[in-house]
PDB file of C-alpha atoms in Angstrom:
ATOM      1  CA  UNK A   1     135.247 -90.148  14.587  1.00 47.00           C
ATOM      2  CA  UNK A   2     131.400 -89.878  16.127  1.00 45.00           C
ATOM      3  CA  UNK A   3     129.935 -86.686  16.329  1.00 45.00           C
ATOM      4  CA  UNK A   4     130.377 -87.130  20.538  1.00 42.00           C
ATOM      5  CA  UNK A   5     134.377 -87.047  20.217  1.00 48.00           C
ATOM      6  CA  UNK A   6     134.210 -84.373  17.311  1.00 48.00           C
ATOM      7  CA  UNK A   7     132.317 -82.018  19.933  1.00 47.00           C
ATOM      8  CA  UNK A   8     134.895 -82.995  22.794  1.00 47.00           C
ATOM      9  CA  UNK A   9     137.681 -82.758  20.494  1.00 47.00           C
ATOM     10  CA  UNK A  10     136.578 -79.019  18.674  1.00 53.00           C
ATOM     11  CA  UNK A  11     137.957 -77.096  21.332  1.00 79.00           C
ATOM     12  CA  UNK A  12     141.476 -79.014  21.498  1.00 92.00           C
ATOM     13  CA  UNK A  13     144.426 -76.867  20.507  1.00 96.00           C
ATOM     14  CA  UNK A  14     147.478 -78.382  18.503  1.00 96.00           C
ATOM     15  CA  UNK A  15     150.809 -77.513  17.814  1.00 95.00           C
ATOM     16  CA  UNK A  16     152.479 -79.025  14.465  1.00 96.00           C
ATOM     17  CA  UNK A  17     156.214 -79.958  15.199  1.00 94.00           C
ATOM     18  CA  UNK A  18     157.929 -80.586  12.319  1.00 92.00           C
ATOM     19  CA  UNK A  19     161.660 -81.819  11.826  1.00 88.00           C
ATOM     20  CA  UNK A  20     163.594 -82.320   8.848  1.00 83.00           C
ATOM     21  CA  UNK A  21     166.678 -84.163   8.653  1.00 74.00           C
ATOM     22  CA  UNK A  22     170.657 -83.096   8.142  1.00 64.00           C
ATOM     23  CA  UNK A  23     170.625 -84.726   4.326  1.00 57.00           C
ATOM     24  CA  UNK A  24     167.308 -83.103   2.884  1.00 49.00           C
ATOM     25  CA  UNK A  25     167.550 -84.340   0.159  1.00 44.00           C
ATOM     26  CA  UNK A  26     166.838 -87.751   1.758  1.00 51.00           C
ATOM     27  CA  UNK A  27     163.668 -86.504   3.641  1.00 66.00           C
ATOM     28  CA  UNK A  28     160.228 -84.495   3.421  1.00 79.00           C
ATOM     29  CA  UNK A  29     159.858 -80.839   3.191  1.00 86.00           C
ATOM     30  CA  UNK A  30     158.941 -78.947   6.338  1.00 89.00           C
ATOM     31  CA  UNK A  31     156.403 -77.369   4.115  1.00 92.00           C
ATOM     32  CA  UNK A  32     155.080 -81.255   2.963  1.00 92.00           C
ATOM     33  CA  UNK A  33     154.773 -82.177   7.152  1.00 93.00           C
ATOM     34  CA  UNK A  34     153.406 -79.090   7.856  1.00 95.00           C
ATOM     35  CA  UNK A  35     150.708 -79.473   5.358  1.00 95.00           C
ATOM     36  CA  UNK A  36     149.815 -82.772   6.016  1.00 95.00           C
ATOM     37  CA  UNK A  37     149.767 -82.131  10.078  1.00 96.00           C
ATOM     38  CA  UNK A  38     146.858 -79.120   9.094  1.00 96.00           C
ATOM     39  CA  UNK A  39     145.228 -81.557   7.117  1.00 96.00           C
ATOM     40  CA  UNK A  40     144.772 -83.776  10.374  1.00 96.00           C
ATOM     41  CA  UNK A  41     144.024 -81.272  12.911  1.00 96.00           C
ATOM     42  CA  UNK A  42     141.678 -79.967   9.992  1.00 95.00           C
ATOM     43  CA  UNK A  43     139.425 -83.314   9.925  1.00 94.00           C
ATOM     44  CA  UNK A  44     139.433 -83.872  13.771  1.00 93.00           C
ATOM     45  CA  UNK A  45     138.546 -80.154  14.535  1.00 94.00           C
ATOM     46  CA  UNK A  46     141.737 -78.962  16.574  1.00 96.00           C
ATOM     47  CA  UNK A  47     142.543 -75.497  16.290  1.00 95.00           C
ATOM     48  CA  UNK A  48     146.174 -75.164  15.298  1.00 96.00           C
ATOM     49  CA  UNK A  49     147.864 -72.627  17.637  1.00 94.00           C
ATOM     50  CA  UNK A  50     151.474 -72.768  16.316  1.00 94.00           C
ATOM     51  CA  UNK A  51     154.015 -74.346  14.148  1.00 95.00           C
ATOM     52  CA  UNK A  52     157.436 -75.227  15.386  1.00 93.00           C
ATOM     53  CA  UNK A  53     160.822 -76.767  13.556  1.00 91.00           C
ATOM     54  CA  UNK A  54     163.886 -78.124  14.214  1.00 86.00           C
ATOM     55  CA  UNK A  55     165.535 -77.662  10.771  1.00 80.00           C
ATOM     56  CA  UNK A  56     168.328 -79.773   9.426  1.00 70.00           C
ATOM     57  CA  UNK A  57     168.510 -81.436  12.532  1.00 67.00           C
ATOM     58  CA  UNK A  58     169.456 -84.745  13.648  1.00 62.00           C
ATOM     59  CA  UNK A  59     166.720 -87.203  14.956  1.00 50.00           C
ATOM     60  CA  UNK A  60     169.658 -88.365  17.592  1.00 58.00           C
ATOM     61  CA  UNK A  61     170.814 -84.665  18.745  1.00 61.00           C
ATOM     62  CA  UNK A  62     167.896 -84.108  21.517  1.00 63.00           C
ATOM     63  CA  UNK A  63     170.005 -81.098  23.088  1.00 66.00           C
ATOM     64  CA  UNK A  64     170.321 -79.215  19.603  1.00 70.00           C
ATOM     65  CA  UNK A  65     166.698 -79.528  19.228  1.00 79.00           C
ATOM     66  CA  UNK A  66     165.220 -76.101  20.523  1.00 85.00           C
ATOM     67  CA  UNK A  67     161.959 -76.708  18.774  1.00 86.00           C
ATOM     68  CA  UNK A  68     160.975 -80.160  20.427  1.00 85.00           C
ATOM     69  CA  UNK A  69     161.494 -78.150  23.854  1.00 87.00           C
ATOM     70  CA  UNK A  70     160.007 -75.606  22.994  1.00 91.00           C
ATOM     71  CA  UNK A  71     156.923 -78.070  22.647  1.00 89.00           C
ATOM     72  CA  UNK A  72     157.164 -79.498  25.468  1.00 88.00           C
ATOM     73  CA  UNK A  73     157.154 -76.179  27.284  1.00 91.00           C
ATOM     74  CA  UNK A  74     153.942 -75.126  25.549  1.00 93.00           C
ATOM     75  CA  UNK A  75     152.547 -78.294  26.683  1.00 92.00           C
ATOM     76  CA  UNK A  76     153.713 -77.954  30.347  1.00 91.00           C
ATOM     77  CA  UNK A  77     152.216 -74.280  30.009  1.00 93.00           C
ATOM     78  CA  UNK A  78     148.517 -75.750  29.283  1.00 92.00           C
ATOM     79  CA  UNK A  79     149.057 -73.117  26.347  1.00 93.00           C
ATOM     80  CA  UNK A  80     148.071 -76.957  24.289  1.00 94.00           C
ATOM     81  CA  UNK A  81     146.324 -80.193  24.184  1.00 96.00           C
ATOM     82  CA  UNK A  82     147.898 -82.088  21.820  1.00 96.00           C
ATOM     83  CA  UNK A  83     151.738 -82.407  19.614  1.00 95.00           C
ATOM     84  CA  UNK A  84     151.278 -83.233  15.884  1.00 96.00           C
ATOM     85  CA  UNK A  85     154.263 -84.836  14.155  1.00 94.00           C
ATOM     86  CA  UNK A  86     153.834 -86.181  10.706  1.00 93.00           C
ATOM     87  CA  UNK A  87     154.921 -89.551  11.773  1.00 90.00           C
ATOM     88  CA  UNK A  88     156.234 -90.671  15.330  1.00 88.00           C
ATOM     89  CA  UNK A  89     160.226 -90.478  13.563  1.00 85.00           C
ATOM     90  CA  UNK A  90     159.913 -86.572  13.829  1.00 86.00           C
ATOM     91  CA  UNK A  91     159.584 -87.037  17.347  1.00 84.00           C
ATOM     92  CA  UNK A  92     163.255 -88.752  17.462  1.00 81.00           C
ATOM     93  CA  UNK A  93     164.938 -91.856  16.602  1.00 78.00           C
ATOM     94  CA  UNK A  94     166.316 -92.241  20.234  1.00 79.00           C
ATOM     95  CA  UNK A  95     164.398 -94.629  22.305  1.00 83.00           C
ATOM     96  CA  UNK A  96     165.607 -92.505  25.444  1.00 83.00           C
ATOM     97  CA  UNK A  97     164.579 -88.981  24.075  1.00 83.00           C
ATOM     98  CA  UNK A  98     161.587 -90.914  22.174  1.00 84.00           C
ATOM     99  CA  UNK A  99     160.218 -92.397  26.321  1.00 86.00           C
ATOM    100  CA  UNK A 100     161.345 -88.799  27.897  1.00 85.00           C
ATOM    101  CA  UNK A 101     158.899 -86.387  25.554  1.00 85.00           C
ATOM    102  CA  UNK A 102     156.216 -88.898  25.611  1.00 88.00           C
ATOM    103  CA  UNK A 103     156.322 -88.841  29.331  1.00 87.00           C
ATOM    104  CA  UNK A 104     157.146 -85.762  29.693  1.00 88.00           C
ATOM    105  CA  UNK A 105     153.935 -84.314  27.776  1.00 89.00           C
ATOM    106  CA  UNK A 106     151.494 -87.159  28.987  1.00 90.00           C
ATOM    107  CA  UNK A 107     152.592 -86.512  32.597  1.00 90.00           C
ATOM    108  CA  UNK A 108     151.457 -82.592  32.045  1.00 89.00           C
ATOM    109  CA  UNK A 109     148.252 -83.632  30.631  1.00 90.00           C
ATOM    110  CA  UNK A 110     149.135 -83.817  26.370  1.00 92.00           C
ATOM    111  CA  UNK A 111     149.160 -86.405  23.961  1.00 93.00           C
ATOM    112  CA  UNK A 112     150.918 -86.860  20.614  1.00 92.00           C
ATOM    113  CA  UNK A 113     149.488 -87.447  17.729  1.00 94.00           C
ATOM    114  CA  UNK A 114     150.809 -88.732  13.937  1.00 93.00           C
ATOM    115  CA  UNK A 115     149.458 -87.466  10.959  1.00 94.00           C
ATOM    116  CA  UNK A 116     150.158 -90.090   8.530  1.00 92.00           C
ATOM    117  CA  UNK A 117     150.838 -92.836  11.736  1.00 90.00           C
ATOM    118  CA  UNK A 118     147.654 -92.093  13.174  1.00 89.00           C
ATOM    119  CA  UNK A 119     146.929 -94.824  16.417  1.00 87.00           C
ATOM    120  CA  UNK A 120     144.382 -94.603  19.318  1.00 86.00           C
ATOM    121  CA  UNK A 121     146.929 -94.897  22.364  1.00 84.00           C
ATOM    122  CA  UNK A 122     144.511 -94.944  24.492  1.00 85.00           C
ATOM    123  CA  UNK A 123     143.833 -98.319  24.023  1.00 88.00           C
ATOM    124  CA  UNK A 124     146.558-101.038  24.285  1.00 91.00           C
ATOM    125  CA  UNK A 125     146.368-102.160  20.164  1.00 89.00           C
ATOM    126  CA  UNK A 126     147.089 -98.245  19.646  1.00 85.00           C
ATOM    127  CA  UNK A 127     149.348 -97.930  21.932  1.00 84.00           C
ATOM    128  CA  UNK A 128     151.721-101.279  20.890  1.00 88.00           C
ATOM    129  CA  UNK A 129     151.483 -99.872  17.196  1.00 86.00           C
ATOM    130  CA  UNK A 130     152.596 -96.514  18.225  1.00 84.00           C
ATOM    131  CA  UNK A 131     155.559 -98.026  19.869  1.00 79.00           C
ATOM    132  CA  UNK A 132     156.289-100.431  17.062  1.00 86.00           C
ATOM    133  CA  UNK A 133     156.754 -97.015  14.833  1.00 86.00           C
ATOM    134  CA  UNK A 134     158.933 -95.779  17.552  1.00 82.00           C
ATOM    135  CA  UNK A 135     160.794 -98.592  17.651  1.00 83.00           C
ATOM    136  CA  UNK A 136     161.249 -98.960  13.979  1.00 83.00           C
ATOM    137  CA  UNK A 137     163.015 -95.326  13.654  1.00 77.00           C
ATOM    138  CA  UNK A 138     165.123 -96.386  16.475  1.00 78.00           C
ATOM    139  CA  UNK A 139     166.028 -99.648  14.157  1.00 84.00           C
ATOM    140  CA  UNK A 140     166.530 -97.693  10.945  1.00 80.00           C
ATOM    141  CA  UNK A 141     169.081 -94.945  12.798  1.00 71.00           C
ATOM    142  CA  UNK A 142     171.111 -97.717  14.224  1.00 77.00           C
ATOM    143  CA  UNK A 143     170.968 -99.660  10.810  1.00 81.00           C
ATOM    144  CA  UNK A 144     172.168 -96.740   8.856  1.00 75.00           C
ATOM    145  CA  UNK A 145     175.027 -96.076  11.608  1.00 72.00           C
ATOM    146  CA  UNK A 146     175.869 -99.031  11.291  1.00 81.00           C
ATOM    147  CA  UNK A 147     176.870 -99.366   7.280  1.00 79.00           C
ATOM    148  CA  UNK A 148     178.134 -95.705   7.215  1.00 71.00           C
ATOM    149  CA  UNK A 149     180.899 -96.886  10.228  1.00 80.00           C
ATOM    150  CA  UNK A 150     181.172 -99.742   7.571  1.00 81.00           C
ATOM    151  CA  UNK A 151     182.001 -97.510   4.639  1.00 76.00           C
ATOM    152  CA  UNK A 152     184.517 -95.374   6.377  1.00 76.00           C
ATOM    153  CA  UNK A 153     186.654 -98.142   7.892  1.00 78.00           C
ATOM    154  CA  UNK A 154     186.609 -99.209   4.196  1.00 79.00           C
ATOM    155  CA  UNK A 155     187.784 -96.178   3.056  1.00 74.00           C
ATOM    156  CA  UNK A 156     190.536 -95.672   6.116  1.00 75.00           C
ATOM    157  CA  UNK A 157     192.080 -99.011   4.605  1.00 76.00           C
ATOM    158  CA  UNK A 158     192.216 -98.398   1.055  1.00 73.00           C
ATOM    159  CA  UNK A 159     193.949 -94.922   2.122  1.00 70.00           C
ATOM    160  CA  UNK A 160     190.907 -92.717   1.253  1.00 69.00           C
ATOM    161  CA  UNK A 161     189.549 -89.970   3.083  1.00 67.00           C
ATOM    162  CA  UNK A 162     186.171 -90.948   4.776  1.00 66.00           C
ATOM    163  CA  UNK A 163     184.363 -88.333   3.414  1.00 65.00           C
ATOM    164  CA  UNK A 164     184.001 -87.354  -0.206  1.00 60.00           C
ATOM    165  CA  UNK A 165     185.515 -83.772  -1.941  1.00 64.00           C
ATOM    166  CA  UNK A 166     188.807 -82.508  -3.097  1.00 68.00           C
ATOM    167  CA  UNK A 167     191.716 -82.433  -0.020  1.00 72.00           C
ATOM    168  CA  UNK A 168     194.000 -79.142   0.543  1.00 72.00           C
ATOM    169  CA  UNK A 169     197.477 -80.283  -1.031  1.00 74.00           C
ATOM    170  CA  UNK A 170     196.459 -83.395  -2.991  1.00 76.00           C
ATOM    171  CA  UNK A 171     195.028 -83.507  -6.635  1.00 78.00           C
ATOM    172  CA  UNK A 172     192.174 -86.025  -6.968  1.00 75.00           C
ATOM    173  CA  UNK A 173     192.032 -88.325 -10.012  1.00 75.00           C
ATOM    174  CA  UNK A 174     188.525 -90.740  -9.352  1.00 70.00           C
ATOM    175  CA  UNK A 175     189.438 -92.255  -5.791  1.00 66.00           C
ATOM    176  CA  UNK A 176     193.161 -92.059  -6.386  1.00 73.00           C
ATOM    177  CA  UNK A 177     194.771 -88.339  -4.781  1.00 73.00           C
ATOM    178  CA  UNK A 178     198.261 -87.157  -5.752  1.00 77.00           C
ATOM    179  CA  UNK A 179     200.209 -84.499  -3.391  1.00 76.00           C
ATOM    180  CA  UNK A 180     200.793 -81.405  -5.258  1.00 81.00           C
ATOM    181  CA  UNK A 181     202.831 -78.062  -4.675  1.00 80.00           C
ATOM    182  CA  UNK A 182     200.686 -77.753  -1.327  1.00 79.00           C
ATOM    183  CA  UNK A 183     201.095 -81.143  -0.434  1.00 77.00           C
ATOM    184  CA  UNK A 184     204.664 -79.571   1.428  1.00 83.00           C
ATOM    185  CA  UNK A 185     202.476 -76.412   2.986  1.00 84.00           C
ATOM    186  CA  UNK A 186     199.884 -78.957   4.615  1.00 82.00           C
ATOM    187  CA  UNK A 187     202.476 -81.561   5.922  1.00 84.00           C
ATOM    188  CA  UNK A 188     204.655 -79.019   7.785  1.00 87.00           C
ATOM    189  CA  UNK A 189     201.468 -77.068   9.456  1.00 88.00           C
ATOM    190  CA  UNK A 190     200.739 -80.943  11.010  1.00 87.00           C
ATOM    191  CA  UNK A 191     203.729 -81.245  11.942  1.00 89.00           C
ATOM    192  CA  UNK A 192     204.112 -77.595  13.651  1.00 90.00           C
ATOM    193  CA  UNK A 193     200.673 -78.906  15.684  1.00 91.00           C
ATOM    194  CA  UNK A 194     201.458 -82.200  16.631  1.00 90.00           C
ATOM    195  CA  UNK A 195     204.341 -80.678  18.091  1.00 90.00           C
ATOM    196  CA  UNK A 196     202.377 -78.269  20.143  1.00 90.00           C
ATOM    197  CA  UNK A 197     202.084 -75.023  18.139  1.00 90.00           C
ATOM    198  CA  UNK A 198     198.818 -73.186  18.498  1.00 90.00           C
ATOM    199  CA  UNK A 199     197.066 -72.326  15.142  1.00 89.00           C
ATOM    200  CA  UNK A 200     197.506 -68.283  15.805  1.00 91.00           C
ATOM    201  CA  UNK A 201     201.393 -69.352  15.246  1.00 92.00           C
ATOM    202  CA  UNK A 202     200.807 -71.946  12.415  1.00 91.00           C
ATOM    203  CA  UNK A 203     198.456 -68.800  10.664  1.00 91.00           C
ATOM    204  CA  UNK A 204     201.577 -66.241  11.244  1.00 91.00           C
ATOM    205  CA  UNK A 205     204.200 -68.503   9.776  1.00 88.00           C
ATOM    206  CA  UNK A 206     202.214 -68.841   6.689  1.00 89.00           C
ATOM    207  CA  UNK A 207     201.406 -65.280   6.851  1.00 90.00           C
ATOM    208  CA  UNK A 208     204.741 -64.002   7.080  1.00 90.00           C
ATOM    209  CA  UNK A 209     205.756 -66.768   3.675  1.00 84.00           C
TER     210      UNK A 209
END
């Protein structure tokens, strides 16, 4: 960066969003994005303002995001220049939500910036990489979808549950599950609520045994 856009750029004020996923243990801490988003704003001479997170969150649940609109508000408030994600997949993995808070912020005058993605969008080459990123979280959500719809229809027809863990009323031996003395208990509460009793009533009866 010349020393021209570090002058123009020294008074810029950044927020850091940061998002980490449902499984953690398949994505970077908040502490590891945050840290690497101060390290940017650091070397381009923003001045960070705030920090915001959507923890445990998924990239496709835009409406259980309170973080990435509470962003946008700050940037709709002037209260910031520019949104700092450590790469353009914090942002979301919807291409919807993905066009809607780009537009959104750009519209009141923001831009968003990666840390470890880091394009020039104001030119067209920038710009076509940025949405290549985008559209590559959008690919890898869909992908994933796709093989975990695969693994529970699997499951469904071997007669497994489609989620690991022990089951109320069966014994599990490896992927084979045996009813035991609750087996009984379980079958006649479905019954009871396939047949239309409320749970209040199924809890009583088993109350009351």
């Amino acid at each position: 960066m010349s020393k021209a856009a570090r002058a123009a750029a020294a008074e810029d004020r950044a927020v850091i969003y940061v998002r980490q996923s449902i499984a953690r243990e398949e994505s970077i801490s908040l502490e590891l994005q945050e840290a690497a988003c101060r390290t940017y704003a650091r070397d381009r001479g923003y001045v960070v303002v705030d920090v915001i997170a959507d923890a445990g969150v998924s990239g496709l649940k835009w409406e259980r995001r309170p973080g990435v609109q509470r962003v946008m508000e700050l940037v709709a408030e002037r209260a910031v220049d520019v949104v700092i994600v450590w790469r353009w997949s914090r942002l979301s993995r919807q291409r919807l939500h993905q066009a809607v808070a780009l537009d959104t912020i750009e519209r009141q005058g923001g831009r968003v910036e990666s840390a470890t993605e880091p394009f020039d969008t104001t030119t067209a080459g920038g710009e076509f990489g940025r949405d290549v990123m985008l559209a590559a979280a959008h690919f890898e959500s869909r992908q994933k979808s796709e093989q975990w719809k695969e693994t529970h229809a699997r499951r469904l027809a071997l007669g497994l549950p489609t989620r690991g863990g022990d089951r109320f009323g069966y014994d599990r031996d490896g992927d084979t599950y045996t009813a035991n003395d609750d087996g009984p208990v379980l079958a006649g509460m479905y019954a009871d609520y396939v047949a239309g009793v409320g749970f209040t009533t199924i809890a009583a009866r088993l109350n009351a045994a």
